[in-house]
Amino acid sequence: MYDIDKIRADFPILSRTVYNRPLVYLDNGATTQKPRCVVEAMTEEYYSVNANVHRGVHFLSQKATELHEASRETVRSFINAQSINEIVFTRGTTESINLLASCFGDAFMNEGDEVIVSVMEHHSNIVPWQLLAERKGIKLRVIPMTDSGVLMLDEYEKLFNDRTRIVSVAHVSNVLGTVNPIKEMVRIAHAHGVPVLVDGAQSTPHFAVDMQLLDCDFFAFSAHKIYGPTGVGVLYGKEKWLDKLPPYQGGGEMIKNVSFEKTTFNELPYKFEAGTPDYIGTHALAVALDYVSKIGMDSIYSHERELTSYAMQQMQQIDGIRIFGTAADKDAVISFLVGNIHHLDMGTLLDRLGIAVRTGHHCAEPLMSRLGIEGTVRASFALYNTKEEVDILVAGIKRVASMF
Ligand code: PLP
């Protein structure tokens, strides 16, 4: 039984008003709201446990370290990785991908080598590879998509050649909501001896992800998109790969011994975690993961899928609407334009009705070019959204449209 009222009561912000109207928060793709337990865990740790982690002999440092390392185990279990050595804490998906592009590029890529990305990537899975292209002369190859927003797997397969070193693709598009067939894409890449990095920023909040099932080599996600704090993320990597990669940044914690003659590096995963980690944030992430696990990722998935198909049905009936992304396997994201109304105007006017949506290119300018538009309005759902909120959105869009 999905008790939506009980769930909503866990999120204090959902009961506030904006412009004297109840808040309808539909910008979850950008960031999710936080349940009370996550915020309280952070406050509680600052008030009663705070001390820098690792290396500390004193009580508080040991307690903080225990919480931080227990969080690594929570993450491992949540994504079903084989070992905690495979869980690297970062600042977010963006940093995870930058880390990987930089370290993998240094270790395994040379001038003329290629990375395969898709046309629907977020900038954070394009620009790190372009930076590497500038540094090392590597090339980006791009998987095209159909008009409904489905990646063309036959074209994908044709992109492989003896210079292909890695595939880096989004699990779920933050604009189209398309769920990409990662398992199949990994199978194809592995058949060519090529590893795969999956950008899981938009999948982890919505359905269960299983590293051993997907068999991807690397996986990145952000805490703040799954009801956790800002500034914390995860890079999962198979141990056999992480072992072979050089460190990303230098500093405390990532070393074993330092001398001016020679420095040796720490074991996994600490080799990639230079400096004081956001240990308050990692603990809060674990609390968030426990929170969604308690509700059940499968229940969240069913609830959000029902909401998305309801919203699609209702929105498709609006005069002059164009919806971008109509894949059969579509997640909780709906991007649209109505008539000639600029996305910014639509977003601004919806905001006055208390409805928070995102507008613009959604950090996916190449995808906007592919669609032949400059931007969209995007409504994205979370575990606490309701059909009533979808109705308010639909009525709001109609009302704005009638003003033009
Ligand atoms: N990848 C995708 C698909 C995203 O939607 C986002 C954020 O919107 C990111 C990467 C970047 O995430 P972050 O800003 O948390 O690093």
Coordinates of C-alpha atoms in Angstrom, one line a residue, residues 26-31 122 173-177 202 225 315 332-336 343 356-360 362-363 376-380 393:
L26 CA 7.7 19.3 -10.4
D27 CA 11.4 20.1 -10.8
N28 CA 12.6 16.8 -9.3
G29 CA 14.9 16.1 -12.2
A30 CA 17.0 19.1 -11.1
T31 CA 16.9 18.2 -7.4
H122 CA 23.7 15.9 -20.2
S173 CA 17.6 11.1 -20.4
N174 CA 16.9 14.1 -18.1
V175 CA 14.9 15.7 -21.0
L176 CA 13.1 12.9 -22.7
G177 CA 12.7 10.4 -19.9
Q202 CA 18.2 10.2 -13.5
K225 CA 18.6 13.7 -6.9
M315 CA -1.2 16.6 -21.4
A332 CA 9.1 10.4 -14.8
V333 CA 10.1 13.3 -17.1
I334 CA 7.8 15.2 -19.5
S335 CA 9.3 17.9 -21.7
F336 CA 6.9 20.0 -23.8
H343 CA 9.4 27.9 -22.6
A356 CA 7.7 24.7 -10.1
V357 CA 8.9 23.4 -13.5
R358 CA 12.2 23.8 -15.2
T359 CA 12.7 25.6 -18.5
G360 CA 15.6 25.9 -21.0
H362 CA 18.4 21.4 -19.5
C363 CA 22.2 21.2 -20.0
T376 CA 11.5 23.0 -23.4
V377 CA 9.4 23.2 -20.3
R378 CA 10.1 20.1 -18.2
A379 CA 7.9 18.6 -15.5
S380 CA 9.6 15.8 -13.6
L393 CA -0.2 21.3 -13.9

